[in-house]
Amino acid sequence: MSAESSLRFLRQLQRLLDEGLFTSTYKYALLQALADLSVEQEPGADGGLWLAVPEIAEKFVEYYWRQALPFSPPAGAASAVTPDRSPLKPLLQNTDGQAAVITHIVAARSRAPGGSLAALRQDTSAWLALRNKVASVIRGMPLWKLQTVPGEATEFLYRKAEFRDDRIRLLPGVPAAFRNFHGLVTNLVRGAWVARVQRIPGNREVLGETASLEGFLFGTDRATLAPWREILRDHQSGRCFYCRSRVGGAGDLDHFIAWSRYPVDLGHNFVFSHPACNLAKREHLAHPEHLRRWRESNLEGGDALAAAFDAARLPHDRERSRRITVWAYGQAELAGAHAWVEGRRVEALGSGWRSALGMEQVRMAAEEGAEYR
Ligand SMILES: [Zn+2]
């Protein structure tokens, strides 16, 4: 991407966030969905990407699932909730009453075993019913309102005229722009989302001055990681993924592509490791030598993992995990990043990661070079 087209993309995105006409938080969810799907899916030869509305709806459910929980200030924070104020409710995501997506999710959650999204997905008819309801909300408004700022329609992401078979097409160069700026877009969107929720009048008395709203809206629940850890421990015969020696004690579950780089809990992205190895790796990407072993162990050897994840009702998607990994390493290479080897040792990443993932080089180069116009 040229510097000029990058700037134009970011400037237009910033306008949508600043000036777009919305009473709900849907535009944030929609932008985040477009950015995430640009990472997780393969664009066409022209650099554009067709996305079905139900795929976007699935992302909405993932983001709002957590946000549809009753809000309670985290332990330790000064309570803004008066004792007589009960029961706790989800935060409002719309200035005029609750957003329909939250209402649909709250209803679906009450019927899902353990209130778990993974459990709901296994009940195909309940899952599709929820996805369809959310899809119809998206079709009804946010999809066509997103690119409208006062006085003009700026169709720089996709065009209403191209909508067909329930699909939109991200214009050539847009998926590449979202891939290049994924971290930046995520931070812009989340910052604006948190500020919006905080400003909705009905939320003020519940929120008070709580500073941890971002954690509530976008955090992860560490406790839910334990079942993953046991599956990965078995898969690796009790050895640390990184140094390959035996792990005494509980061990750690490591996001192979760090949560801070791409916040998703998908089975094949996890490895089991020593707490010390996990800590030393921090937010780094692992060296291509680790990457090669991840490919062999978790992608090529991923059928056994998939079966274990299914049995434990844990979400996984090998192809999505592979795409996220390709994106993360591609971005890191462009940024001239270092990769973690062991302990405090890091090395320049270079291009060796492609062969570690068994990829040909030409396709990647063509894709990252796609111009946003
Ligand atoms: Zn280790």
XYZ file of C-alpha atoms and ligand atoms in Angstrom:
374
model
C 0.000 0.000 0.000
C 1.250 3.482 -0.728
C 1.531 5.950 2.145
C -1.050 8.151 0.483
C -3.712 5.459 0.129
C -3.043 4.287 3.703
C -3.650 7.769 5.028
C -6.816 8.171 3.007
C -8.191 4.894 4.343
C -7.463 5.815 7.964
C -8.848 9.304 7.567
C -12.119 7.980 6.139
C -12.355 5.391 8.885
C -11.835 8.049 11.521
C -14.677 10.075 9.985
C -17.056 7.123 10.290
C -16.155 6.766 13.954
C -16.435 10.484 14.685
C -19.395 11.550 12.612
C -21.464 8.495 11.716
C -25.126 8.727 12.689
C -25.840 6.000 15.211
C -27.854 5.690 18.373
C -26.505 2.182 19.012
C -23.010 0.673 19.154
C -23.569 -1.413 16.015
C -21.175 0.564 13.866
C -18.286 -0.453 16.117
C -19.252 -4.110 15.933
C -19.647 -3.864 12.169
C -16.253 -2.231 11.614
C -14.573 -4.762 13.886
C -16.291 -7.607 12.007
C -15.059 -6.299 8.645
C -11.514 -5.971 10.012
C -11.527 -9.466 11.565
C -13.052 -11.160 8.522
C -10.390 -9.476 6.363
C -7.787 -11.309 8.443
C -9.613 -14.616 8.569
C -10.651 -14.972 4.946
C -8.860 -15.130 1.643
C -9.489 -12.142 -0.652
C -10.208 -12.701 -4.339
C -7.635 -12.246 -7.110
C -8.655 -8.580 -7.490
C -8.075 -7.889 -3.769
C -11.788 -7.592 -2.949
C -13.668 -9.870 -0.518
C -17.296 -11.071 -0.595
C -18.834 -11.397 2.880
C -22.208 -12.948 3.656
C -24.406 -11.146 6.174
C -24.719 -14.311 8.361
C -20.896 -14.372 8.681
C -21.002 -10.796 9.919
C -23.857 -11.736 12.267
C -21.701 -14.512 13.729
C -19.068 -11.910 14.615
C -21.703 -9.695 16.223
C -22.770 -12.579 18.431
C -19.152 -13.226 19.444
C -18.537 -9.586 20.424
C -21.862 -8.970 22.159
C -22.089 -12.332 23.936
C -19.851 -11.105 26.705
C -21.336 -7.624 26.692
C -24.836 -9.021 27.184
C -23.893 -10.260 30.668
C -25.350 -8.332 33.584
C -22.848 -5.642 34.433
C -21.371 -5.638 37.889
C -18.378 -3.578 38.911
C -15.386 -5.899 39.334
C -14.376 -6.937 42.831
C -12.115 -4.371 44.412
C -13.555 -1.456 42.452
C -15.604 1.029 44.421
C -19.177 -0.052 43.917
C -21.325 2.338 41.960
C -24.381 0.175 42.502
C -26.676 1.104 45.320
C -27.780 -1.866 47.453
C -31.436 -1.607 46.462
C -30.653 -1.620 42.770
C -31.291 -5.151 41.629
C -31.264 -7.316 39.676
C -28.209 -6.407 37.630
C -28.777 -5.854 33.922
C -26.644 -5.677 30.803
C -25.334 -2.224 29.948
C -27.401 -0.321 27.412
C -25.933 -0.340 23.914
C -28.434 2.131 22.517
C -29.598 5.580 23.641
C -33.275 4.676 23.097
C -33.756 1.514 25.126
C -31.708 -1.659 24.762
C -30.188 -2.652 21.392
C -32.130 -5.503 19.742
C -28.999 -7.655 19.350
C -28.442 -7.624 23.128
C -32.055 -8.588 23.743
C -31.775 -11.525 21.298
C -28.537 -12.699 22.900
C -29.873 -12.461 26.449
C -32.824 -14.669 25.429
C -30.572 -17.209 23.667
C -28.112 -17.259 26.562
C -30.815 -18.143 29.058
C -31.490 -21.332 27.078
C -27.821 -22.275 26.457
C -26.325 -24.857 28.852
C -24.071 -23.019 31.297
C -24.760 -19.793 29.417
C -21.961 -20.841 27.079
C -21.684 -19.682 23.472
C -19.838 -22.872 22.506
C -22.751 -24.914 23.906
C -25.273 -22.803 22.021
C -23.407 -23.366 18.745
C -23.800 -27.104 19.181
C -27.555 -26.754 19.256
C -27.830 -26.063 15.529
C -31.411 -24.852 15.417
C -31.039 -22.480 18.398
C -27.753 -21.178 17.016
C -29.143 -20.545 13.521
C -32.233 -18.888 14.969
C -30.067 -16.422 16.890
C -27.765 -15.822 13.935
C -30.748 -15.131 11.656
C -32.265 -12.646 14.087
C -28.986 -10.783 14.375
C -28.475 -10.914 10.591
C -31.839 -9.302 10.046
C -30.944 -6.467 12.442
C -27.717 -5.913 10.484
C -29.523 -5.929 7.126
C -32.163 -3.584 8.462
C -29.913 -0.723 9.359
C -26.226 -0.737 10.319
C -25.070 -2.201 7.010
C -26.495 0.785 5.116
C -25.973 3.429 7.746
C -22.325 2.724 8.498
C -20.900 4.756 5.646
C -23.284 7.683 5.997
C -21.924 10.791 7.632
C -24.017 13.975 7.700
C -24.542 15.240 4.215
C -22.879 12.470 2.267
C -22.607 8.746 1.723
C -18.963 7.708 1.589
C -18.964 4.232 0.152
C -15.277 3.510 0.471
C -15.608 0.078 2.119
C -18.413 -1.531 0.069
C -21.244 -0.370 -2.169
C -24.940 -0.773 -1.648
C -25.380 -1.188 -5.415
C -23.238 -4.348 -5.329
C -25.283 -6.081 -2.606
C -26.565 -9.421 -3.885
C -27.271 -12.946 -2.628
C -27.138 -11.517 0.899
C -23.498 -10.546 0.424
C -21.486 -7.341 0.381
C -18.146 -6.998 -1.339
C -15.265 -5.238 0.395
C -13.748 -3.153 -2.401
C -10.318 -4.088 -3.784
C -7.613 -2.935 -1.391
C -9.951 -2.673 1.614
C -9.151 -6.159 3.004
C -5.417 -5.408 2.634
C -5.890 -2.082 4.428
C -7.741 -3.796 7.301
C -4.965 -6.405 7.504
C -2.247 -3.751 7.529
C -3.941 -1.674 10.214
C -5.764 -4.335 12.203
C -4.247 -3.367 15.561
C -4.846 0.305 14.963
C -8.430 -0.240 13.806
C -9.171 -2.461 16.814
C -7.892 0.195 19.214
C -9.794 2.988 17.485
C -13.005 0.971 17.470
C -12.737 -0.176 21.081
C -11.862 3.248 22.380
C -14.868 4.755 20.618
C -17.110 1.872 21.722
C -16.192 2.238 25.393
C -16.694 6.002 25.263
C -20.092 5.541 23.608
C -21.333 3.046 26.216
C -20.142 5.378 28.951
C -22.075 8.307 27.482
C -25.429 6.531 27.207
C -27.486 8.253 29.927
C -29.102 5.039 31.228
C -25.656 3.579 31.982
C -24.327 6.462 34.019
C -25.696 5.537 37.389
C -24.565 1.916 37.033
C -21.115 2.808 35.815
C -20.314 5.664 38.130
C -16.624 6.356 37.752
C -15.623 2.780 37.154
C -12.374 2.655 35.215
C -12.568 -0.989 34.217
C -15.274 -0.791 31.592
C -12.907 -1.828 28.830
C -11.990 -4.981 30.746
C -15.650 -5.857 31.160
C -16.500 -5.276 27.507
C -13.442 -6.786 25.842
C -11.509 -8.876 28.358
C -11.136 -12.617 28.490
C -12.132 -14.960 31.263
C -8.936 -16.709 32.320
C -10.860 -19.347 34.250
C -12.344 -20.751 31.056
C -8.883 -21.628 29.745
C -8.355 -24.618 32.056
C -10.080 -27.264 29.854
C -7.993 -26.150 26.873
C -4.839 -26.531 28.891
C -5.546 -30.164 29.742
C -6.211 -31.052 26.097
C -3.001 -29.404 24.921
C -1.034 -31.008 27.742
C -2.166 -34.438 26.519
C -1.502 -33.527 22.902
C 2.087 -32.591 23.781
C 2.592 -35.579 26.109
C 3.122 -33.279 29.078
C 6.069 -31.478 27.483
C 6.553 -27.761 27.007
C 5.884 -26.733 23.412
C 8.846 -24.364 23.345
C 11.723 -26.052 25.191
C 10.301 -29.571 24.926
C 11.213 -30.580 28.454
C 8.657 -31.987 30.857
C 6.337 -29.601 32.726
C 5.866 -30.230 36.453
C 2.893 -28.527 38.088
C -0.114 -27.054 36.298
C 1.762 -25.458 33.403
C 0.462 -22.619 31.236
C -1.777 -22.355 28.234
C -0.131 -20.001 25.746
C -1.841 -18.179 22.884
C 0.627 -19.061 20.101
C -0.366 -15.813 18.387
C -0.536 -13.554 21.451
C -3.966 -12.323 22.605
C -2.701 -8.746 22.358
C -1.993 -9.264 18.644
C -5.301 -10.919 17.855
C -7.797 -11.506 20.659
C -9.456 -14.814 19.912
C -9.734 -18.118 21.787
C -9.630 -20.792 19.090
C -8.327 -24.260 19.899
C -5.551 -24.684 17.368
C -3.920 -21.414 18.413
C -3.102 -22.778 21.868
C 0.034 -24.534 23.059
C 0.948 -25.906 26.468
C 4.133 -24.538 28.042
C 6.150 -23.809 31.153
C 5.002 -20.631 32.876
C 8.610 -19.398 32.512
C 8.693 -20.043 28.749
C 5.286 -18.389 28.342
C 6.476 -15.384 30.341
C 9.719 -15.082 28.367
C 7.856 -15.166 25.052
C 5.466 -12.390 26.143
C 3.815 -10.695 23.140
C 6.462 -11.825 20.681
C 5.799 -14.059 17.751
C 7.620 -17.353 18.071
C 10.688 -18.058 15.914
C 10.009 -19.831 12.570
C 11.478 -23.013 14.071
C 8.669 -22.987 16.679
C 6.249 -22.074 13.914
C 7.262 -25.111 11.886
C 6.574 -27.343 14.887
C 3.249 -25.589 15.508
C 2.251 -26.346 11.931
C 3.181 -30.028 12.302
C 1.639 -30.426 15.729
C -1.492 -28.263 15.550
C -2.378 -27.946 11.867
C -1.209 -31.212 10.314
C -1.792 -33.088 13.557
C -4.932 -31.094 14.233
C -7.593 -33.795 13.713
C -7.013 -35.324 17.123
C -7.130 -31.861 18.660
C -10.352 -31.018 16.836
C -11.992 -34.195 18.162
C -10.929 -33.379 21.725
C -12.162 -29.770 21.394
C -15.514 -31.003 20.096
C -15.875 -33.443 22.962
C -15.211 -30.611 25.427
C -17.429 -28.184 23.449
C -14.594 -25.736 22.898
C -14.545 -23.539 19.784
C -11.953 -24.253 17.127
C -11.463 -23.616 13.427
C -8.196 -24.815 11.977
C -8.406 -22.755 8.788
C -9.219 -19.563 10.683
C -6.284 -20.180 13.028
C -3.997 -20.734 10.041
C -5.151 -17.527 8.356
C -4.690 -15.483 11.537
C -1.167 -16.875 11.883
C -0.278 -16.053 8.267
C -1.571 -12.535 8.796
C 0.299 -12.021 12.092
C 3.651 -13.168 10.665
C 3.143 -11.245 7.421
C 2.480 -8.039 9.350
C 5.430 -8.639 11.679
C 7.747 -9.162 8.728
C 6.597 -5.899 7.138
C 7.223 -4.136 10.450
C 10.747 -5.591 10.711
C 9.830 -7.382 13.939
C 11.928 -9.795 16.003
C 10.863 -13.319 16.818
C 11.355 -15.036 20.138
C 13.735 -18.007 20.271
C 14.140 -18.856 23.964
C 14.793 -17.081 27.258
C 15.788 -13.543 26.373
C 16.960 -14.423 22.867
C 15.171 -12.890 19.902
C 16.154 -12.830 16.223
C 15.110 -10.760 13.228
C 12.059 -12.479 11.767
C 12.830 -12.121 8.049
C 10.902 -14.197 5.531
C 11.805 -17.694 6.766
C 8.389 -18.036 8.419
C 6.732 -18.671 5.058
C 8.542 -21.916 4.393
C 8.007 -22.861 8.050
C 4.277 -22.612 7.318
C 4.731 -24.405 3.993
C 3.633 -21.410 1.943
C 4.654 -20.268 -1.461
C 5.860 -16.691 -1.511
C 4.243 -15.235 -4.611
C 0.657 -15.266 -3.413
C 1.404 -13.460 -0.143
C 3.358 -10.719 -1.844
C 0.548 -10.135 -4.326
C -2.032 -9.969 -1.568
C -0.203 -7.551 0.739
C 0.621 -5.330 -2.213
C -3.036 -4.858 -3.211
C -3.716 -1.146 -3.425
C -6.553 0.549 -1.635
C -8.093 3.070 -4.002
Zn 9.562 -24.661 28.452
